[in-house]
Each structure stands twice: as C-alpha cells, then as structure tokens.
CSV table of C-alpha atoms and ligand atoms in Angstrom, one decimal:
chain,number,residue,atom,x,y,z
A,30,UNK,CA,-7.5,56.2,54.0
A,31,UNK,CA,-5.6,53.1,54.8
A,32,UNK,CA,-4.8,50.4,52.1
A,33,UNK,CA,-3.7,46.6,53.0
A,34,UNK,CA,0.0,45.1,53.3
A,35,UNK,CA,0.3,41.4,52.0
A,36,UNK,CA,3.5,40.0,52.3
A,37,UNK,CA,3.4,37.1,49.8
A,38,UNK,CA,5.8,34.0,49.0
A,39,UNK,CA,6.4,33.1,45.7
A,40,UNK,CA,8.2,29.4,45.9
A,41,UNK,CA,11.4,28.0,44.9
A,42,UNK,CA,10.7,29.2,41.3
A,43,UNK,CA,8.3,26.7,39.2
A,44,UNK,CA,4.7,28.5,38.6
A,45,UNK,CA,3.1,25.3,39.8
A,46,UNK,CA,4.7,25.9,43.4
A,47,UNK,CA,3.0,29.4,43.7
A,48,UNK,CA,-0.6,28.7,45.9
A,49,UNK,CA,-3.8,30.0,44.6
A,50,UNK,CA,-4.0,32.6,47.8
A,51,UNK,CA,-0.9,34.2,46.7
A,52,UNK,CA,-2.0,34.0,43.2
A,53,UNK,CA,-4.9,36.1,44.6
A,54,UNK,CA,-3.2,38.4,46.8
A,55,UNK,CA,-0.9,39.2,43.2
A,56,UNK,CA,-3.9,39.9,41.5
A,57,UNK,CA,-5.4,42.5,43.8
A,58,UNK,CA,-2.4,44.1,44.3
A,59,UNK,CA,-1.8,47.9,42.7
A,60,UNK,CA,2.1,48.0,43.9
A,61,UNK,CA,4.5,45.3,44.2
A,62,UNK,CA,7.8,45.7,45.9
A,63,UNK,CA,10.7,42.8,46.3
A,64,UNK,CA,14.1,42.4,45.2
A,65,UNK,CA,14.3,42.5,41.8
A,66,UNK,CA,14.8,38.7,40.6
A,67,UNK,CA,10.9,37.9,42.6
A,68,UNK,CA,9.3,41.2,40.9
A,69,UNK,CA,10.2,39.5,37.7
A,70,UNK,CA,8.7,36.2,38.6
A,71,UNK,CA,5.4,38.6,38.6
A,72,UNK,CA,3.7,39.5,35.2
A,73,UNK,CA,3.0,42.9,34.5
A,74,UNK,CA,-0.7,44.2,33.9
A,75,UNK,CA,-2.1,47.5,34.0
A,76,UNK,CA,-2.5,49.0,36.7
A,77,UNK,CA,0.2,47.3,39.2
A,78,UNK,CA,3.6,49.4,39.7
A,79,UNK,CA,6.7,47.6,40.4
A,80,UNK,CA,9.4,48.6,42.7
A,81,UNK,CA,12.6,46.1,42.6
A,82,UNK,CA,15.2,46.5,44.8
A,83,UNK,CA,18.7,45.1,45.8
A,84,UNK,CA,18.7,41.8,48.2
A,85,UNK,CA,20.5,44.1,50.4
A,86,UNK,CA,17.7,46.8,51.2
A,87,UNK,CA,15.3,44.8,52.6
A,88,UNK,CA,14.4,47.6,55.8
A,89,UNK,CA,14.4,50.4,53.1
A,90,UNK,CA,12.0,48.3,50.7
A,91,UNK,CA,9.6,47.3,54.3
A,92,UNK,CA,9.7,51.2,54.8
A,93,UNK,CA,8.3,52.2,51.5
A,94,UNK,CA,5.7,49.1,51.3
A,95,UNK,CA,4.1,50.1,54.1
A,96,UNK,CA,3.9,54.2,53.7
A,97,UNK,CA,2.3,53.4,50.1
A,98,UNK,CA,-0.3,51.2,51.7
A,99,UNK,CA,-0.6,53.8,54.5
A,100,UNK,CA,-1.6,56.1,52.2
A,101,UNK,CA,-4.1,53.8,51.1
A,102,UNK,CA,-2.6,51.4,48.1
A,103,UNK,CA,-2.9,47.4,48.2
A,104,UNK,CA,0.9,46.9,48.4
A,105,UNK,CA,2.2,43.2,48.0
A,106,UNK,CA,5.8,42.6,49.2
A,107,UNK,CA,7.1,39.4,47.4
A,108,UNK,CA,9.7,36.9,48.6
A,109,UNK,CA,11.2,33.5,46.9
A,110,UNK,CA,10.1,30.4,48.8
A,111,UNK,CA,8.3,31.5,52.2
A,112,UNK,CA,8.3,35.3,53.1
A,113,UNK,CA,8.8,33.7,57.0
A,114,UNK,CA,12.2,32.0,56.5
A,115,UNK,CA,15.1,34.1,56.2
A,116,UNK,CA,13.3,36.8,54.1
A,117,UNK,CA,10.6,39.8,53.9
A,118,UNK,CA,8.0,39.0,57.0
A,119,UNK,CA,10.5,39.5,59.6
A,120,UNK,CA,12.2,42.6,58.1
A,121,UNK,CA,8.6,43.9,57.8
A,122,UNK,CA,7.6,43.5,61.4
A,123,UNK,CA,11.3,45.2,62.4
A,124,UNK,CA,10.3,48.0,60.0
A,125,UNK,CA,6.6,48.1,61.9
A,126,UNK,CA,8.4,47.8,65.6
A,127,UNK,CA,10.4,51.0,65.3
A,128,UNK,CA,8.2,52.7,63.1
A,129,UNK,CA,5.5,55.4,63.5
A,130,UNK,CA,2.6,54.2,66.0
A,131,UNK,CA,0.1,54.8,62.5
A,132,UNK,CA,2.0,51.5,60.8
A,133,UNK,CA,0.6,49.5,63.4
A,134,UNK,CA,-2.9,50.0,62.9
A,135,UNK,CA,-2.5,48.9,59.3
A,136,UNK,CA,-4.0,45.6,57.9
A,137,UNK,CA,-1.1,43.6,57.2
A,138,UNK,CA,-1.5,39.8,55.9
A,139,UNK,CA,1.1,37.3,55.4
A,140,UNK,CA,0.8,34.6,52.4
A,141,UNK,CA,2.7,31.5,53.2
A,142,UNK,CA,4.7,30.2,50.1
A,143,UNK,CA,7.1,26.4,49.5
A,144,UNK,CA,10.4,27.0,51.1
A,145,UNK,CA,13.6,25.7,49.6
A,146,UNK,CA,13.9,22.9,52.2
A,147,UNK,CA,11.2,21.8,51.0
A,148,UNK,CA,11.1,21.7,47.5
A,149,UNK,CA,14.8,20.6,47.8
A,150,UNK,CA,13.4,17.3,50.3
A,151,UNK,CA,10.9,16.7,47.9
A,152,UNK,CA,13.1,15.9,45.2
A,153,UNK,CA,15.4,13.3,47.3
A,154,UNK,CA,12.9,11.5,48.8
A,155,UNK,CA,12.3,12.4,53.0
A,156,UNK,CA,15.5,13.9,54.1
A,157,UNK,CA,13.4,15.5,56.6
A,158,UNK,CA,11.6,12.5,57.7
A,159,UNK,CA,12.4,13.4,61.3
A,160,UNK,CA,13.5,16.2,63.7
A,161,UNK,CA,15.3,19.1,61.7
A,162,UNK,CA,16.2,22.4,62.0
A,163,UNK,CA,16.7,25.3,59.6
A,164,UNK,CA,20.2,27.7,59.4
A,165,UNK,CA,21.1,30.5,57.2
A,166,UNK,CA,25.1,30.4,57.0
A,167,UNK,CA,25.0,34.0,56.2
A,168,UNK,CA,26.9,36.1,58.7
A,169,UNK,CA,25.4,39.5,57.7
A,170,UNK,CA,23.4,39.3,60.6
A,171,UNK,CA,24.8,37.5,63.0
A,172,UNK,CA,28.5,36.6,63.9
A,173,UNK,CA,30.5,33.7,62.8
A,174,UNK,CA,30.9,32.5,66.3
A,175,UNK,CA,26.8,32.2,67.0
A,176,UNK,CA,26.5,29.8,63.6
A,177,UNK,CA,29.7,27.5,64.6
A,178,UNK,CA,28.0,27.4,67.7
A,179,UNK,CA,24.3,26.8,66.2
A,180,UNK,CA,26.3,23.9,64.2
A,181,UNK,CA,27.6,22.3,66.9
A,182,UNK,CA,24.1,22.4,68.8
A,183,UNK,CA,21.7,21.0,66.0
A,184,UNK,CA,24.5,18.0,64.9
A,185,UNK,CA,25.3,17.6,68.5
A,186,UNK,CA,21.6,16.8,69.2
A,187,UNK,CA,21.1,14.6,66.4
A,188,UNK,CA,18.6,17.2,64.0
A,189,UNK,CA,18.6,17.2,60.4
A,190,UNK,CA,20.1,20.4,59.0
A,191,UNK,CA,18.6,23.1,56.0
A,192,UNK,CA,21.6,25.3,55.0
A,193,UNK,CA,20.4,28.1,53.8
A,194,UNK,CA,22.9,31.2,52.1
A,195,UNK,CA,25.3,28.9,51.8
A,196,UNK,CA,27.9,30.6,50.0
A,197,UNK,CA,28.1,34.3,48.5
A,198,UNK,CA,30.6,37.0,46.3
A,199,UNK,CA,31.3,38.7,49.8
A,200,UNK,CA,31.1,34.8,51.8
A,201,UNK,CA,33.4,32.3,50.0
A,202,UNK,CA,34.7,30.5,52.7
A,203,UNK,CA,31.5,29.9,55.2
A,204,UNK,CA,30.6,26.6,53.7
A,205,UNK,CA,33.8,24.8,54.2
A,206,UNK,CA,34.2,26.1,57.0
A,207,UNK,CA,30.6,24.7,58.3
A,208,UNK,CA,31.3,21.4,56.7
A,209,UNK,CA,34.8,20.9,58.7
A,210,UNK,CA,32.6,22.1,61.7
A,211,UNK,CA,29.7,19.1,61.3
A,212,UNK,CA,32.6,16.5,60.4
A,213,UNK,CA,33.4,16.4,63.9
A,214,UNK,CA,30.2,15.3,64.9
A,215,UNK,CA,28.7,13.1,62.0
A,216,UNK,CA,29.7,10.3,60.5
A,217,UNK,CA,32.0,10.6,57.1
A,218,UNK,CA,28.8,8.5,55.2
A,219,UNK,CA,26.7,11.3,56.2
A,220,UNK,CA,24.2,11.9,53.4
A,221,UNK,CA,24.6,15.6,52.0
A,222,UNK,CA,21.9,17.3,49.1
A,223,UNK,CA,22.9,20.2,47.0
A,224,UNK,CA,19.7,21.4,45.5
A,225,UNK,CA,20.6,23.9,43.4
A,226,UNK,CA,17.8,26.4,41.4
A,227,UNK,CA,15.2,23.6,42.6
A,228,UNK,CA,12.0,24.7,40.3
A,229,UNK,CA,13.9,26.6,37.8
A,230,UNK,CA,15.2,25.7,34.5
A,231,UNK,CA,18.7,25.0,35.2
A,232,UNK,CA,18.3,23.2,38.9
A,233,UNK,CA,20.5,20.5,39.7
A,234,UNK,CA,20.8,18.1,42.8
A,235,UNK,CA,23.7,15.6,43.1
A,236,UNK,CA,24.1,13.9,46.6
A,237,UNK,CA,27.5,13.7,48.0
A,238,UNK,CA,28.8,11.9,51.6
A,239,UNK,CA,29.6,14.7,54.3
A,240,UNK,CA,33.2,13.2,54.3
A,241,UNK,CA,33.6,14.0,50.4
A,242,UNK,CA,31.2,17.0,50.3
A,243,UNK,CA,33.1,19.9,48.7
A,244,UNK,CA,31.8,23.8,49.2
A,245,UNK,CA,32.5,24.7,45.4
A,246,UNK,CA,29.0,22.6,44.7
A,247,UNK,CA,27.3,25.5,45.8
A,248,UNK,CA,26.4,28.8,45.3
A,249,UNK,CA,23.6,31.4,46.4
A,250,UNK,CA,21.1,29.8,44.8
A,251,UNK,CA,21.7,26.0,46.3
A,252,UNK,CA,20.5,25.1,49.8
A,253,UNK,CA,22.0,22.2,51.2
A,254,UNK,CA,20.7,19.0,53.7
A,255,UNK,CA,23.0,17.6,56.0
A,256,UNK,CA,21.6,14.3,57.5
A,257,UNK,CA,22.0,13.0,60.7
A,258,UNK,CA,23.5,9.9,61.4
A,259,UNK,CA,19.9,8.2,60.7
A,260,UNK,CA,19.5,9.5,57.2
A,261,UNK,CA,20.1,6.5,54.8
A,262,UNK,CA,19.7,5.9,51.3
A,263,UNK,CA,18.3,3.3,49.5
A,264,UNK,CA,19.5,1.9,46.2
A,265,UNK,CA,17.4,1.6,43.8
A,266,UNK,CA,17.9,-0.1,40.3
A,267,UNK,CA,18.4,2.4,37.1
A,268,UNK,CA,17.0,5.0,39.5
A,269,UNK,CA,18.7,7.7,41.9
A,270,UNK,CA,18.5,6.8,45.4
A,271,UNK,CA,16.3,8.0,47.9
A,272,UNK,CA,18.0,9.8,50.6
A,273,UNK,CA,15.4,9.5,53.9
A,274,UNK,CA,15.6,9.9,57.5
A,275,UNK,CA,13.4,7.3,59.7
A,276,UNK,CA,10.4,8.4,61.6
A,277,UNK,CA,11.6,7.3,64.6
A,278,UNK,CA,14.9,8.0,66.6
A,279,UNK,CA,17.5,5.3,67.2
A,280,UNK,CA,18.4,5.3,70.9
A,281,UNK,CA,22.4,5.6,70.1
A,282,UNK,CA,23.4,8.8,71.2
A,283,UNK,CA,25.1,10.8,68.2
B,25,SAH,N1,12.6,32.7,51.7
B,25,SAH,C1,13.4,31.8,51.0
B,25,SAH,C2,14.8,31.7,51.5
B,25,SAH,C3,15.6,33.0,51.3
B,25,SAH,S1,17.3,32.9,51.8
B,25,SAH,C4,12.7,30.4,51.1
B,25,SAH,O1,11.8,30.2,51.9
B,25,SAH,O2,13.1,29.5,50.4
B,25,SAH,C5,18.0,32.5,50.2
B,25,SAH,C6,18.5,31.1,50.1
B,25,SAH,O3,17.4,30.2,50.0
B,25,SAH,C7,19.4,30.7,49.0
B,25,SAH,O4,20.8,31.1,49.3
B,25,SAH,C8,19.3,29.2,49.0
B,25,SAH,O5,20.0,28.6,50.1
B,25,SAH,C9,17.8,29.1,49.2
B,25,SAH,N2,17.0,29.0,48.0
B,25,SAH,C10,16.1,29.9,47.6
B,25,SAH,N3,15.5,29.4,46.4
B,25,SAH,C11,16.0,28.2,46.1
B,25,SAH,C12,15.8,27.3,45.1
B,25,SAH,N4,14.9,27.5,44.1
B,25,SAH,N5,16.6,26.1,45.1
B,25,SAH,C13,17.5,25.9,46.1
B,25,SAH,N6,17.7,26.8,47.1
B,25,SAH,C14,17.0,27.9,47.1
C-alpha cells in the first residue's frame, strides 16, 4: 500500500502567510518531517508524529519521508518560505533520482509557500519591480568561485539581487566579501534591504546604500536586496521610504 508525499511551504513565519492548500495538506497529514524550527511552526494534534531534524540532514530527512509514505503513511515534509527555493523539493527529487525504482511511482505533491524575497519586497515597497534573480551565498554546496562569478553575472547584467544564507556560525565572511564583489559594478547609492525575521516577532528591516552597507546587519535569518542601478527610493514625509525598481529598463548600460 502506497501513501502520498506533500512537500509543503510554510512562509516567512506570520500564520497569515501560510495558504489554505498547505493548511490542508497539514491537516491530512499523519507524519510530519522538517528541520526542527518548521515542525514547531506546526501544532500538534492526535494522530500526526513529528520528526525534526538538523538543517544539515536534509537527504537523510527526504530518505525517511518517503520510505514512511512508501509504506503507506500521508507524510508532509515542511519547509520555511517556498519548499522550491533553496530548500526541501529539490533535496527530495535528489533523494527520488538515486533512490530505489519503487520511490518513483509514489504520489508526490508539492505545496507552494511565500518566499523570503518576497515577503521581504513586500515590506519596502517594489524592490523587485523589474528583472531579478535569486542567490544563496552559502558555499556548502557549491564553491566560492561559482557565487563571485554568479555576482559578477547578475550585477553585470543589470538584475536585481535576493541574497539568500547570507551569513552563518561556519560562514562569517561571505557577505563582505559579496558586497566588495557588487561594489565594483554598482553604484555607491545602491539601495540595499536587510529583512531580518520578516513575519516573526522580532523582524527588522533598515535600508542602507551598497557603499555603506555593512555584513554585521545580518545573520541566518536576514535575506538581503541589492538593487540595480534603477532601484530608487522615494521620500516620503513622516513615513519610511519606498525602495522600487521601474518597470521598465533604462537604456544605459550598467
Ligand atoms: N525556502 C526558504 C529559503 C531557505 S534558505 C524561502 O523560500 O524563503 C534560508 C534563508 O532564507 C535564510 O538564510 C534567509 O536568507 C532567508 N529567510 C528565510 N526566512 C526568512 C524570513 N522570515 N525573513 C528573512 N529572511 C528569511
């Protein structure tokens, strides 16, 4: 007997963020796995079982969701934000690739949830008003080299940038590092956002220039907007101002 696999995201942290489908899918479901900090975002009831994990043990966590729901449970596997970016989805799919052949006849459903970027946008104004792209500065899983390289490409070509895994314990000195790296291509006025804990109870977001942006803003829980040399802000009186990006691209190079 073969159960059902729903990978589900959970949002940036605020209840209100969390979609009625994966409201739904956390309902049906008899055994929950994530990383520990998600599973507690989850309230218990009877009848669901709860497996937290370290951040760290993602393919080890993918492995045991899916032989519980081979063996017939309706297994969720939860992620913060979107289960698609950066997170459980594509470690799930790795686990299914070089599993057994029985994993992939398995029903397997994928729950989109908010992403940081977004949430994070949403606070500022339109950061992301225009072409962007999405980058985890982690180097767990790929080298240093590929992200200075990635940096130089997306600046370079005039995108937007999400930061994601900014900073870490093991990763202090990525973040500097990345903003001495985008300096060479972007204006000092460069709008930056640190949106820290966006959704939770102790978020913060301050807005800094890329020439005075400072890594100790940030930790593992902030995700940060570079702009491109089109993102403006506009003053506003007695309010914060809003940081946005035009719709269209100017026709100076950057
Ligand atoms: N799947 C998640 C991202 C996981 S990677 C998503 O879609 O949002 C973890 C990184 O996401 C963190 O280091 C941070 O950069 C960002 N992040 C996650 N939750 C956040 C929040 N509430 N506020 C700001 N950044 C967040």
């Amino acid at each position: 007997m073969s159960g059902r696999l729903t990978v589900v995201g959970l949002g940036p942290g605020d209840a209100r963020w969390l979609t009625p489908e994966a409201e739904a899918a956390l309902a049906h479901a008899d055994a929950l796995f994530g990383y520990a900090p998600y599973v507690d975002r989850v309230p218990a009831r009877p009848g669901l079982t709860r497996y937290s994990s370290d951040n760290r043990e993602e393919m080890t966590r993918a492995r045991a969701a899916l032989e519980l729901a081979a063996g017939g449970r309706n297994v969720a596997l939860v992620s913060g934000g979107d289960p698609g970016v950066f997170a459980m989805a594509a470690a799930l799919c790795e686990a299914i690739e070089r599993g057994p052949e029985a994993w992939r006849a398995l029903d397997v459903a994928f729950v989109p949830g908010i992403t940081a970027m977004l949430a994070v946008a949403a606070r500022v104004g339109a950061p992301l008003g225009h072409d962007f792209c999405a980058l985890s500065l982690s180097d767990n899983l790929k080298s240093w080299d590929v992200i200075e390289r990635r940096l130089d490409a997306a600046a370079g070509a005039g995108f937007v940038l999400a930061l994601y895994n900014p900073v870490s314990r093991a990763r202090p000195w990525q973040l500097g590092k990345a903003f001495e790296r985008l300096r060479r291509h972007l204006p000092a006025a460069t709008p930056v956002v640190f949106g820290r804990a966006v959704g939770r109870t102790d978020e913060r977001v301050t807005l800094a220039t890329l020439a005075e942006a400072d890594a100790v803003e940030a930790d593992m829980a902030t995700l940060i907007i570079v702009g491109s040399a089109a993102t403006r802000l506009i003053a506003r009186p007695g309010l914060p101002p809003l940081v946005y990006t035009p719709r269209a691209a100017s026709e100076t190079p950057v």
